[in-house]
């Protein structure tokens, strides 16, 4: 779809974008042929482009925004911090917003997590967790064999840096970088719609946990940790694990003395209807990575939370070399921490979690009719994370070939109707801001319904 730039302001910008930029996860040849959508402003659940067109932000700007754009309290927190200082280093110094935020995070985190290590994006938060796990085992059992490999799920996504790609498994993104990755152990994911074991839930009694049990039983001496996206494997297509799966993983990790790393980068901060997804099953991981929603979608900030036991294994005289030698230029950034504190304050004052639960039930009802569409195979939902898997044939669950770009085409059909989405292959992902109103939710689902019907039920000649 082409979008002629009308206003003189967007004309040079579009040309300069094409001349100078390289966008993430984007085929730039295609990008260069299209007029880019240039977002200039935002308000609540809406994004506004340079031509003044308004779009519902159906992905929360790819899973980061919580309370809407231009939230007055978040805006104020940022400008107030700017009057103090924008940034000072966290190496050998500290600052008030970072201290206060750590205390708040520990108050809200699953019980037992006691220490906060800051970084600046989800991938680095995962890298930090992996490095902490390996170094922890070296220091706790210096004479034992190395406990340094990791278990992760197939189709996992933990970020784009080399360590986080190593524990990821989405072929389209990761296969090329194989030569750079460290070896890992992989187990099948709890993907009930396409069960890798060919079983059916709940009759299966969660048989997919058994390969993990076997692996831990035989290899635990070499294993540093198991990393999971709790409850929802988001980038894989919003795969929602059956209830109790996470608690089973936790129990196995405890039994075999392997650390559990929870990557809450996507699921954290109310997305699933609890502050953190682990809290649905009363699970405390040994390490927890958070980022996306941490600042309500305002600033790049991340953290890795861990237990006092792990933290204490890094204490010693300087020349015992137990220091965690890791850090980033913008660690503990005061602007990010100040806006994150305001973000958490909004949760408290506005009862955000309670609202998400109520609106999630509305969302479930709104989505129900979509299950009747000829090419909707599966609708998965966990709070405000939704995946609608489109299939060529419903009976046989035949996937659309990726080159058909069915998800992309549905997203394009949504765009002309005023809704912005970012599909995950053949899965239409809906991840609205937690603050979206019931009316806006209704509009969003109505647009998606129409767009799916138009795109998948069009006469074959136009495909
Ligand atoms: C987005 C995401 C990451 C990576 O975060 P970035 O900030 O993009 O580096 C890691 N894990 C999960 C589960 C994510 O959804």
Short mmCIF file of C-alpha atoms and ligand atoms in Angstrom, two decimals, residues 62-63 120-124 126 157-160 164 229 232 234-235 263-267 291-292, ligand 1:
data_model
loop_
_atom_site.label_atom_id
_atom_site.label_comp_id
_atom_site.label_asym_id
_atom_site.label_seq_id
_atom_site.Cartn_x
_atom_site.Cartn_y
_atom_site.Cartn_z
CA UNK A 62 5.88 -3.35 20.20
CA UNK A 63 4.96 -4.34 23.74
CA UNK A 120 19.30 -1.00 29.25
CA UNK A 121 17.32 -3.50 27.15
CA UNK A 122 15.75 -6.93 27.33
CA UNK A 123 18.61 -8.68 25.55
CA UNK A 124 21.21 -7.34 27.98
CA UNK A 126 19.05 -11.84 29.64
CA UNK A 157 12.97 -15.67 21.91
CA UNK A 158 15.16 -13.94 24.45
CA UNK A 159 16.62 -11.06 22.45
CA UNK A 160 19.10 -10.36 19.67
CA UNK A 164 20.36 -14.28 24.10
CA UNK A 229 9.36 -17.02 29.00
CA UNK A 232 3.58 -16.87 27.15
CA UNK A 234 5.55 -14.21 22.94
CA UNK A 235 7.63 -13.83 19.78
CA UNK A 263 12.49 -13.85 31.03
CA UNK A 264 9.65 -11.51 31.96
CA UNK A 265 10.70 -8.91 29.39
CA UNK A 266 7.41 -9.29 27.48
CA UNK A 267 5.15 -10.64 30.23
CA UNK A 291 12.59 -4.49 30.50
CA UNK A 292 9.88 -3.56 27.97
C1 LIG B 1 11.61 -8.20 23.43
C2 LIG B 1 12.10 -9.35 24.21
C3 LIG B 1 13.47 -9.46 24.55
C4 LIG B 1 14.49 -8.51 24.03
O1 LIG B 1 14.33 -7.21 24.51
P1 LIG B 1 15.03 -6.01 23.72
O2 LIG B 1 14.78 -4.83 24.58
O3 LIG B 1 14.34 -5.92 22.40
O4 LIG B 1 16.47 -6.34 23.59
C5 LIG B 1 13.85 -10.51 25.36
N1 LIG B 1 12.95 -11.42 25.79
C6 LIG B 1 11.65 -11.34 25.49
C7 LIG B 1 10.71 -12.36 26.03
C8 LIG B 1 11.17 -10.33 24.66
O5 LIG B 1 9.90 -10.28 24.32
#
